[in-house]
CSV table of N, CA and C in Angstrom, one decimal:
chain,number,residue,atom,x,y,z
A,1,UNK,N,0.9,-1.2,0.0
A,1,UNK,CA,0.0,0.0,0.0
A,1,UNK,C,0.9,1.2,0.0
A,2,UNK,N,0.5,2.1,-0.7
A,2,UNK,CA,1.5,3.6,-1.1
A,2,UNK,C,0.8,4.6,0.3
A,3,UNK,N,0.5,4.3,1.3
A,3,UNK,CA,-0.2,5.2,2.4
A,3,UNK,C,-0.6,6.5,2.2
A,4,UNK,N,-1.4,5.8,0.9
A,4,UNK,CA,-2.7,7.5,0.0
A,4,UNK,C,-3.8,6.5,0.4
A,5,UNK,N,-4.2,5.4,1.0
A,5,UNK,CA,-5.5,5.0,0.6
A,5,UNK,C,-5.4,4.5,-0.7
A,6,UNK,N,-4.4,3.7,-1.2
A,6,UNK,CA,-4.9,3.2,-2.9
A,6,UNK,C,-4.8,4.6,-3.7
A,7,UNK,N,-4.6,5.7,-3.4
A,7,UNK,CA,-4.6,7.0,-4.3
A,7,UNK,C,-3.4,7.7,-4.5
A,8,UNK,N,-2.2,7.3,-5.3
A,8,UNK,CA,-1.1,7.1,-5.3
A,8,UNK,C,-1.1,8.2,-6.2
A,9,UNK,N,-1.6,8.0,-7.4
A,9,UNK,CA,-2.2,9.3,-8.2
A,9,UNK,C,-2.0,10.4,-7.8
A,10,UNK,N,-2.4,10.7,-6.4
A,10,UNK,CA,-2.8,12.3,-5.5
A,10,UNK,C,-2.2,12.3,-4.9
A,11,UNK,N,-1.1,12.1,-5.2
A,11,UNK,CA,0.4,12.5,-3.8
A,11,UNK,C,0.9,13.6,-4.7
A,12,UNK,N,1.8,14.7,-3.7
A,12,UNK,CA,1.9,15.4,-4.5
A,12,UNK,C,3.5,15.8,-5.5
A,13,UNK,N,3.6,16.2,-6.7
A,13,UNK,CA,4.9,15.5,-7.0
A,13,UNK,C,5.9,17.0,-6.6
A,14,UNK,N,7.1,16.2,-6.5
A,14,UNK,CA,8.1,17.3,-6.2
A,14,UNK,C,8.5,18.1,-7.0
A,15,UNK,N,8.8,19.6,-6.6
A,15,UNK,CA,9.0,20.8,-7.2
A,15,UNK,C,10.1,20.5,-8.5
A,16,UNK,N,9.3,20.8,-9.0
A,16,UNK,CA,10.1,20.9,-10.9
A,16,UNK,C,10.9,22.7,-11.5
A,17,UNK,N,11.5,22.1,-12.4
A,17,UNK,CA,12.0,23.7,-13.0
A,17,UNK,C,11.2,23.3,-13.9
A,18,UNK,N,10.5,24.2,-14.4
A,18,UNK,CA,10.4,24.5,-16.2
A,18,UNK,C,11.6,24.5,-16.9
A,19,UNK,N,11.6,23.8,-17.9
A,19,UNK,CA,12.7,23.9,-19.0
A,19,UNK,C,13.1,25.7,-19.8
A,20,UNK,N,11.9,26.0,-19.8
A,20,UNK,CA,12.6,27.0,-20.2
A,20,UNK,C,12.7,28.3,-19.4
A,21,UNK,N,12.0,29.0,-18.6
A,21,UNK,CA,12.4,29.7,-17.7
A,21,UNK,C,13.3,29.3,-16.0
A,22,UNK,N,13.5,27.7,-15.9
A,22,UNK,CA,14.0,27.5,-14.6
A,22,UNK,C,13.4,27.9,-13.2
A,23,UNK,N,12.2,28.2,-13.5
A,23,UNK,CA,11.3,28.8,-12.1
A,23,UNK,C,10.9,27.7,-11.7
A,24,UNK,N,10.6,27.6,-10.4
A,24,UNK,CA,10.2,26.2,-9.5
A,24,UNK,C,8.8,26.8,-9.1
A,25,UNK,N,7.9,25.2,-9.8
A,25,UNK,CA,6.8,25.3,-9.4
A,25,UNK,C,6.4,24.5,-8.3
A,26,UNK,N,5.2,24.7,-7.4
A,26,UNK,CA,5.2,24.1,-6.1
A,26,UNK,C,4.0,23.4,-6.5
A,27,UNK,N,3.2,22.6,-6.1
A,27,UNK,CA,2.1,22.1,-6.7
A,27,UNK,C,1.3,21.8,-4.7
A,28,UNK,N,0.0,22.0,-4.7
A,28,UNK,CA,-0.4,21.7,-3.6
A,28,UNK,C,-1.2,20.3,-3.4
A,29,UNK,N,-1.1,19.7,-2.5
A,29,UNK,CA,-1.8,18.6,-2.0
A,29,UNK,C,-3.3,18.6,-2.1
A,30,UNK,N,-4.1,18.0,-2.4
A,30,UNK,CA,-5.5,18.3,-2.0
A,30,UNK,C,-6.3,17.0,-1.1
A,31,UNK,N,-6.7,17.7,0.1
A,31,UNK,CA,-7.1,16.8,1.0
A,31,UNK,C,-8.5,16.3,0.1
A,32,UNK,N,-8.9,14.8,0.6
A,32,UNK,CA,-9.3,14.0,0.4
A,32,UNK,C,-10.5,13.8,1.2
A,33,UNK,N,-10.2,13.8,3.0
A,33,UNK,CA,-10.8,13.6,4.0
A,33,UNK,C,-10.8,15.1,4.8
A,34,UNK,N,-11.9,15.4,5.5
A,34,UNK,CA,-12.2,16.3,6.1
A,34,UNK,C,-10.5,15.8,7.6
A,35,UNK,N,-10.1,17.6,7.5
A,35,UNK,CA,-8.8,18.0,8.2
A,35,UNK,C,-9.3,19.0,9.3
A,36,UNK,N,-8.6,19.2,10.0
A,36,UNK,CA,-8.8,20.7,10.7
A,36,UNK,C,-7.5,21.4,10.9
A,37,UNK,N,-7.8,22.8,11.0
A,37,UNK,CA,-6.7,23.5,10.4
A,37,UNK,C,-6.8,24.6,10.4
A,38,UNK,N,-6.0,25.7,10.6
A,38,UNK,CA,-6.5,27.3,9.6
A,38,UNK,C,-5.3,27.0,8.2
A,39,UNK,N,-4.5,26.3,7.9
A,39,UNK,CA,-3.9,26.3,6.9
A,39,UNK,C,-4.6,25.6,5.7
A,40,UNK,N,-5.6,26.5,5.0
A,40,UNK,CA,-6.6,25.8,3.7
A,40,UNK,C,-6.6,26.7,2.5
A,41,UNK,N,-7.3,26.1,1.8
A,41,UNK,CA,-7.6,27.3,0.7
A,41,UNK,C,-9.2,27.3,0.2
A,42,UNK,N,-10.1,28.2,0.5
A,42,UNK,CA,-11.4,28.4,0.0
A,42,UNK,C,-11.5,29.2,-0.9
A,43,UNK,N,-12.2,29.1,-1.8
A,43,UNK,CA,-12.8,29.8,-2.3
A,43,UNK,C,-11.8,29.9,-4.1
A,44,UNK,N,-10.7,30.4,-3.5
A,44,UNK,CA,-9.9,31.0,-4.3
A,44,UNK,C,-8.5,30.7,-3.8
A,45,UNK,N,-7.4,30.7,-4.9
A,45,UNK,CA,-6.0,30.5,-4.8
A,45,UNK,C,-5.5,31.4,-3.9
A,46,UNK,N,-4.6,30.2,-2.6
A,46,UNK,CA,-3.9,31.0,-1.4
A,46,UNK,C,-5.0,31.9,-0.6
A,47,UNK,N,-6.5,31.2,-0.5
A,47,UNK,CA,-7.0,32.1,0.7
A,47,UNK,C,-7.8,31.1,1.2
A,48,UNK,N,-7.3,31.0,2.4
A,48,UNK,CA,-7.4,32.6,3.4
A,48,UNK,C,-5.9,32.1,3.4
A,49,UNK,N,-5.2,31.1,3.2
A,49,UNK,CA,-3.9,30.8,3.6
A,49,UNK,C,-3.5,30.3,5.0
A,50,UNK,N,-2.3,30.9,4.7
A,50,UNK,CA,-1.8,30.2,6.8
A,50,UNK,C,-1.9,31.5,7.5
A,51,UNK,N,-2.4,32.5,7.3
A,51,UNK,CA,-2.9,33.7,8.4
A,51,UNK,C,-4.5,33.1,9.1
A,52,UNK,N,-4.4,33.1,10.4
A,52,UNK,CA,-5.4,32.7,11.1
A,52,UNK,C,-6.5,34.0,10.9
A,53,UNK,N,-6.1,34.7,11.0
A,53,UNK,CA,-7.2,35.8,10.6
A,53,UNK,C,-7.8,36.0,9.6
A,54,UNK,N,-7.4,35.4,8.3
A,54,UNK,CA,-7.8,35.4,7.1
A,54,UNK,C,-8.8,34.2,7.1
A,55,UNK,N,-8.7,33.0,8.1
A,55,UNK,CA,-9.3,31.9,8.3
A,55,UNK,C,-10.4,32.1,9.1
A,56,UNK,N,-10.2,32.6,10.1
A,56,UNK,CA,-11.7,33.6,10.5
A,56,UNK,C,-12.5,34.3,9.7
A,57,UNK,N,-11.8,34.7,9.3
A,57,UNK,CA,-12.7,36.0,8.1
A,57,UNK,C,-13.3,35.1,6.8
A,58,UNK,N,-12.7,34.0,6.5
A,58,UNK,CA,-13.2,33.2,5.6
A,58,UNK,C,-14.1,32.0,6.1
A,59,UNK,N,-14.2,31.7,7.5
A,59,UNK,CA,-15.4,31.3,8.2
A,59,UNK,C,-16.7,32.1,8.2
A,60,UNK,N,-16.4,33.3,8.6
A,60,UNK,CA,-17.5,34.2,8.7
A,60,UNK,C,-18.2,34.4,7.2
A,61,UNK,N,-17.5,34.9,5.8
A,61,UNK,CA,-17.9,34.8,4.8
A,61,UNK,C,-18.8,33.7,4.1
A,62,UNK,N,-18.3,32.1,4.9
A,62,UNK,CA,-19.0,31.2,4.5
A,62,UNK,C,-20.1,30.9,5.4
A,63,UNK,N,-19.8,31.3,6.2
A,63,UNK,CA,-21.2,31.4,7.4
A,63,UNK,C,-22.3,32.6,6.5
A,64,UNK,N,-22.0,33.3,6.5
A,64,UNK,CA,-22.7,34.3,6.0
A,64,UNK,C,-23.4,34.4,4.6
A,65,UNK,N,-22.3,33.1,3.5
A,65,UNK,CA,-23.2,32.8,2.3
A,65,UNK,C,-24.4,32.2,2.0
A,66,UNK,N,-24.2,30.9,3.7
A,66,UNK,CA,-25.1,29.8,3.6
A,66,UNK,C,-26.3,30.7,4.1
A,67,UNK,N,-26.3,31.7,5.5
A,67,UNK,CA,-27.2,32.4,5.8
A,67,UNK,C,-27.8,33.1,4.9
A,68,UNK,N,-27.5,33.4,3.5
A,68,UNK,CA,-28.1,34.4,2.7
A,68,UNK,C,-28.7,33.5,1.9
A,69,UNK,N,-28.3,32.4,1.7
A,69,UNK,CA,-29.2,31.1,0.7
A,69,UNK,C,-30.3,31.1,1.4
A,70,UNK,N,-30.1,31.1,2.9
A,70,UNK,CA,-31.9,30.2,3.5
A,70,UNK,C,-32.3,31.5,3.1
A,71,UNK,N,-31.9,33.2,3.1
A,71,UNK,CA,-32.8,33.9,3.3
A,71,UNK,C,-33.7,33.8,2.0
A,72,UNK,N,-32.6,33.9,1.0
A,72,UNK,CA,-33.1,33.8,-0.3
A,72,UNK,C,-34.3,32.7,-0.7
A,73,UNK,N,-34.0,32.0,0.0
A,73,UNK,CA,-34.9,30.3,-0.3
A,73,UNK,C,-36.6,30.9,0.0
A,74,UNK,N,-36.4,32.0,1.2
A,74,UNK,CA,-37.7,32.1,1.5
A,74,UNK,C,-38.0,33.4,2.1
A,75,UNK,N,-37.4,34.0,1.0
A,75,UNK,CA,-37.8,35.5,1.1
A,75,UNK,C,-39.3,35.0,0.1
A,76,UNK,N,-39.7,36.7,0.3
A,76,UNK,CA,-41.2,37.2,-0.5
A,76,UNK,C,-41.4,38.1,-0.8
A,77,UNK,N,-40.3,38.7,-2.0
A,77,UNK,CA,-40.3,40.0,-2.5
A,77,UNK,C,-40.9,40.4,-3.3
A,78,UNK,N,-41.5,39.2,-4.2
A,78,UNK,CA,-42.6,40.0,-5.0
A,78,UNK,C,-43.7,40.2,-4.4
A,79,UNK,N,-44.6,41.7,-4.6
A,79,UNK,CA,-45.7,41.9,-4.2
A,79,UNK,C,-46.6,41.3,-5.0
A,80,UNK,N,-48.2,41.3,-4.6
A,80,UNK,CA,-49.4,40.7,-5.4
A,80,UNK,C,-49.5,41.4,-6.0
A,81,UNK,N,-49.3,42.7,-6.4
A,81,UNK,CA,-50.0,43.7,-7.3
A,81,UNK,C,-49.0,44.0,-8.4
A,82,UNK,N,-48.2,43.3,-8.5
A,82,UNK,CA,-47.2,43.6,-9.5
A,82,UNK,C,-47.0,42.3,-10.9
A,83,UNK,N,-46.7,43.2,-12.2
A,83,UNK,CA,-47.0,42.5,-13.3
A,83,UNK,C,-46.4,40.6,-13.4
A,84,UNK,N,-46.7,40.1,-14.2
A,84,UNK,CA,-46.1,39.1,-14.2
A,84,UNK,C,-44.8,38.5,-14.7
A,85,UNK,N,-44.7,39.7,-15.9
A,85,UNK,CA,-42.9,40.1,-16.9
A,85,UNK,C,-41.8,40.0,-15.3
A,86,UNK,N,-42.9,41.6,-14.5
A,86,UNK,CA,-41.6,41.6,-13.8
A,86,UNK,C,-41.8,41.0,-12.9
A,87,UNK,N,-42.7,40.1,-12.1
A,87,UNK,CA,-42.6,39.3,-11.0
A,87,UNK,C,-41.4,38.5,-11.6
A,88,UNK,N,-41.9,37.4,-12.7
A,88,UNK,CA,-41.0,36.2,-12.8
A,88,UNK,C,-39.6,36.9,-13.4
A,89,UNK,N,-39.2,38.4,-13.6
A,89,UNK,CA,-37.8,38.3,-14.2
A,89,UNK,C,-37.2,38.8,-12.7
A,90,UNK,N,-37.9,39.2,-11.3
A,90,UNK,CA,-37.3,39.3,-10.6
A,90,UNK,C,-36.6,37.8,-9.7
A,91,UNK,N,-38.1,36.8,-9.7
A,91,UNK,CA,-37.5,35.5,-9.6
A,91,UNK,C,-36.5,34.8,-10.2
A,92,UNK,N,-36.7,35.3,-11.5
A,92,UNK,CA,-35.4,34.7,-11.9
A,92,UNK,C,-34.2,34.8,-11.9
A,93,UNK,N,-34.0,36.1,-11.6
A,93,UNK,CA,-32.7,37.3,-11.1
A,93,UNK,C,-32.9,36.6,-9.4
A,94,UNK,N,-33.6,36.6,-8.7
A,94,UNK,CA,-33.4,36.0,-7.3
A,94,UNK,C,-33.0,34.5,-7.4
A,95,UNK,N,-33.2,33.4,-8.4
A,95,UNK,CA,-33.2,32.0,-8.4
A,95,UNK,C,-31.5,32.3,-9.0
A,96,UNK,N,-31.1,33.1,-9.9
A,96,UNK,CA,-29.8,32.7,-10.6
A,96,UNK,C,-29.0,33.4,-9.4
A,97,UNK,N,-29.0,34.3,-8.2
A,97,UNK,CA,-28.4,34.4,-7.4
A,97,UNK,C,-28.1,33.5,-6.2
A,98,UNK,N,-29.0,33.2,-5.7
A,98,UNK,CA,-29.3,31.9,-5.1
A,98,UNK,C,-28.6,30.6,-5.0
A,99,UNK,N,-28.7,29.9,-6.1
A,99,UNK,CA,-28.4,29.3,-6.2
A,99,UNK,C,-26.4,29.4,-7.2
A,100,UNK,N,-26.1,30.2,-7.4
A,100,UNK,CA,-25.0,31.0,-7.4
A,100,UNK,C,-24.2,30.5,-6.2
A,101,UNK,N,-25.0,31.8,-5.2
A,101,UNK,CA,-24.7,31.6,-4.0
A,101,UNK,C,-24.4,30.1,-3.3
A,102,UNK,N,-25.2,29.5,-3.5
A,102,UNK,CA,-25.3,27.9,-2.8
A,102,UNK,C,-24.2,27.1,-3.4
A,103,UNK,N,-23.8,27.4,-4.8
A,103,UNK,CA,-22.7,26.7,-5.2
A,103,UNK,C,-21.4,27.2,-4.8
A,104,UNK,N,-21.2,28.6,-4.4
A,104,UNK,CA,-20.1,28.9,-3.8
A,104,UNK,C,-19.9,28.2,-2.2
A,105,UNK,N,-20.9,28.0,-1.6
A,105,UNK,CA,-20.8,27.3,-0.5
A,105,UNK,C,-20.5,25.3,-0.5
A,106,UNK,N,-21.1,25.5,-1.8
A,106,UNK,CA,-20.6,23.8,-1.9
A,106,UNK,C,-19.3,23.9,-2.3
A,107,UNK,N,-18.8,24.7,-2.7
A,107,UNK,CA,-17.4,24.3,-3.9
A,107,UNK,C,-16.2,24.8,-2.0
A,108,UNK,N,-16.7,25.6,-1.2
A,108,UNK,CA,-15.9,25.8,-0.2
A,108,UNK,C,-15.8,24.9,0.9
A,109,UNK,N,-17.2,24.4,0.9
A,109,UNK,CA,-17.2,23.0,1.0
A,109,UNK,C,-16.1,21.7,1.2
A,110,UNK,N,-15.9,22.1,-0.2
A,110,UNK,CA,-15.1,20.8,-1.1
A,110,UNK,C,-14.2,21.0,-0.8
A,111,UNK,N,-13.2,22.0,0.2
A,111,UNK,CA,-12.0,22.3,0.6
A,111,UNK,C,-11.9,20.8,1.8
A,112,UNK,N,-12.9,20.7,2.1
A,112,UNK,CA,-12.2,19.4,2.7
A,112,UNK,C,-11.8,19.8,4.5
A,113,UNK,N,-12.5,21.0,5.2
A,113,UNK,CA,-11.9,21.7,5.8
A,113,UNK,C,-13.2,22.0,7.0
A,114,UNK,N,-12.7,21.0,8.1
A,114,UNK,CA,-13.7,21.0,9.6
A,114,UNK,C,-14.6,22.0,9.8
A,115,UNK,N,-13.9,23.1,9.8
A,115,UNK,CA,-14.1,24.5,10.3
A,115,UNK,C,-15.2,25.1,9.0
A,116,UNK,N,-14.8,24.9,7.7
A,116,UNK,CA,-15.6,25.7,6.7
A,116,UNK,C,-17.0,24.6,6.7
A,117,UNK,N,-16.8,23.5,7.3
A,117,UNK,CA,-18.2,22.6,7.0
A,117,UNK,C,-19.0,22.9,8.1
A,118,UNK,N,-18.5,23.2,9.1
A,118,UNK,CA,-19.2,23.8,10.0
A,118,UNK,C,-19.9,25.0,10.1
A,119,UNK,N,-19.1,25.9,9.5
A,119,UNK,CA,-19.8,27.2,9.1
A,119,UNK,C,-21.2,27.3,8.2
A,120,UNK,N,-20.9,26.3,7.4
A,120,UNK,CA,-21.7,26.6,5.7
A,120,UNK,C,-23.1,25.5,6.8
A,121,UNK,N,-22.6,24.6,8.0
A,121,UNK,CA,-24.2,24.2,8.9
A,121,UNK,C,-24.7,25.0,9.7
A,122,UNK,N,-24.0,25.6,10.0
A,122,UNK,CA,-24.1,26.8,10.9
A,122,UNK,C,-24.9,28.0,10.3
A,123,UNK,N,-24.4,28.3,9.3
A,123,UNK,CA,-25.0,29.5,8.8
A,123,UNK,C,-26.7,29.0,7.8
A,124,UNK,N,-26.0,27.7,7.4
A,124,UNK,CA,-27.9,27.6,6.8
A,124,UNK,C,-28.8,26.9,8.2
A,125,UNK,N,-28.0,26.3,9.0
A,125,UNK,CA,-29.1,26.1,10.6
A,125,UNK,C,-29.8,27.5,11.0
A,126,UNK,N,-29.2,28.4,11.0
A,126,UNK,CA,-29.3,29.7,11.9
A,126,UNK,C,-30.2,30.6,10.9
A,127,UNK,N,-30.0,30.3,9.4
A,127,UNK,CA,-30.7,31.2,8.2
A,127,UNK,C,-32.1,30.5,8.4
A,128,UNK,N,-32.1,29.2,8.4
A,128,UNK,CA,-33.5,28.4,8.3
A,128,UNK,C,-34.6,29.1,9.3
A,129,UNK,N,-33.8,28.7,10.4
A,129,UNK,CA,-34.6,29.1,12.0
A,129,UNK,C,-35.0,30.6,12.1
A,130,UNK,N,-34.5,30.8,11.6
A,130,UNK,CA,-35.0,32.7,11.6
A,130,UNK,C,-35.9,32.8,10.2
A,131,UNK,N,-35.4,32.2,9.0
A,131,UNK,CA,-36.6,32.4,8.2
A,131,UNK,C,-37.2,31.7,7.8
A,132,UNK,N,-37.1,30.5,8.0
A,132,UNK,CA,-38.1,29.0,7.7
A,132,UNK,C,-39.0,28.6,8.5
A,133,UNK,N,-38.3,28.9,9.5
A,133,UNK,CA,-39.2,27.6,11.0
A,133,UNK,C,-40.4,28.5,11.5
A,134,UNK,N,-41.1,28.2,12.3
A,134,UNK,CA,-42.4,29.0,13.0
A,134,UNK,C,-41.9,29.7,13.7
A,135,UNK,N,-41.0,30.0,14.2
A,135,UNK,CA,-40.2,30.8,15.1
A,135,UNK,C,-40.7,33.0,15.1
A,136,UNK,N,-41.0,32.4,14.0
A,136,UNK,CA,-40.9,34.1,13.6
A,136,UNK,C,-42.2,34.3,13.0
A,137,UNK,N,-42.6,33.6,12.6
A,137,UNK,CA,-43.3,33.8,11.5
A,137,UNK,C,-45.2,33.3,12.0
A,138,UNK,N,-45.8,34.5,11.6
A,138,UNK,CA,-47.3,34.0,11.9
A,138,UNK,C,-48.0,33.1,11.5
A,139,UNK,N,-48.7,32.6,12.8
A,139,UNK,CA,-49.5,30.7,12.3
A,139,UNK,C,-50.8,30.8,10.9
A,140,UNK,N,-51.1,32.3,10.4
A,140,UNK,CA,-51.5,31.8,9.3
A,140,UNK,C,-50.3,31.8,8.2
A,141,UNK,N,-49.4,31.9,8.2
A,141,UNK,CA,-48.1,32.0,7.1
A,141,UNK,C,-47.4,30.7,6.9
A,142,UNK,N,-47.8,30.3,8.1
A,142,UNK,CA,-47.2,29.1,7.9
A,142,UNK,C,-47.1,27.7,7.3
A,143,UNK,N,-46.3,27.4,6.0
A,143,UNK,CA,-46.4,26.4,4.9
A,143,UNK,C,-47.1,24.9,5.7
A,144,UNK,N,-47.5,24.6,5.0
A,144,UNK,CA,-47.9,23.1,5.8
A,144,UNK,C,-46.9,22.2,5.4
A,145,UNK,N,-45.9,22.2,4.7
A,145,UNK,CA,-44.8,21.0,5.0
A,145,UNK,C,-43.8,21.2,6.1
A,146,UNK,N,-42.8,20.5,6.8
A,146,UNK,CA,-41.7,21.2,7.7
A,146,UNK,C,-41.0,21.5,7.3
A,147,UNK,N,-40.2,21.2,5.6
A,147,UNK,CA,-39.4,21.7,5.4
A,147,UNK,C,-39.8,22.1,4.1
A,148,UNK,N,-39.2,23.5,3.1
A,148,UNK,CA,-39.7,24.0,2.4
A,148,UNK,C,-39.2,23.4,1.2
A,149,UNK,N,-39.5,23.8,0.1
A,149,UNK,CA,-38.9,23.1,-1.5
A,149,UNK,C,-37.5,23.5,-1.5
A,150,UNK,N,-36.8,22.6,-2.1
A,150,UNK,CA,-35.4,23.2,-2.5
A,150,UNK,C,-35.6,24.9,-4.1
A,151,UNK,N,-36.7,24.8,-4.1
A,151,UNK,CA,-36.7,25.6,-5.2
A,151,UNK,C,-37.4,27.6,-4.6
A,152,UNK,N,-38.1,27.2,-3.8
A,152,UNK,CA,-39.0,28.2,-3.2
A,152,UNK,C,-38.2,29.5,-3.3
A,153,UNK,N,-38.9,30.5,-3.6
A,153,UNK,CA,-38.7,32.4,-3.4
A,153,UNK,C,-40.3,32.9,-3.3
């Protein structure tokens, strides 16, 4: 056994020169199994990195994405009195954001990374409860399923 799990493939290989400029390129590892850490990368190349504060700040960002999906999931911005062109071109400007959004939370996700999986349950636990659940919301408002469509605005 090569001590990858059978994944010998995904080891990572040692720094090369380019033939024709001689620059050394580094290549990074990519976790496989959920780690814990502030040394990760979300979102985007080298961030938040090995600065712990950049790791915070990119918890809170992903806390804050998933929170804006539940809002989005069950906001109710169109009014009754408005045309149909622009009701559905606002939903549909609210659906391509949306779900935008939800894919940036999956792909941060995919970093493989304790802390950001936590956040992205955290922030749609906390988005739900304030905008989904009866908590807030008046007993005639209230949908008769418990949990709402994955599609709903």
């Amino acid at each position: 056994m090569d001590g990858m799990h059978g994944m010998g493939g995904m080891s990572p290989s040692p720094s090369s020169t380019n033939g024709t400029s001689g620059m050394i390129r580094h290549k990074m590892m990519m976790h496989m199994t959920f780690f814990w850490g502030t040394n990760a990368e979300v979102l985007f190349s080298h961030w938040p990195g090995k600065s712990t504060g950049m790791y915070v700040l990119a918890l809170f960002f992903i806390f804050a994405l998933s929170f804006l999906v539940e809002f989005l999931s069950h906001c109710r911005l169109v009014g009754p009195g408005s045309s149909d062109v622009a009701a559905g071109l606002l939903q549909t400007f609210l659906f391509a954001v949306r779900i935008g959004l939800a894919y940036m939370v999956m792909l941060a996700v995919m970093s493989f990374n304790g802390g950001v999986f936590l956040a992205a349950v955290a922030g749609h636990t906390l988005g739900f409860f304030i905008f989904g659940s009866r908590v807030f919301k008046k007993q005639e408002a209230v949908k008769e399923s418990d949990l709402p469509p994955l599609t709903c605005c």
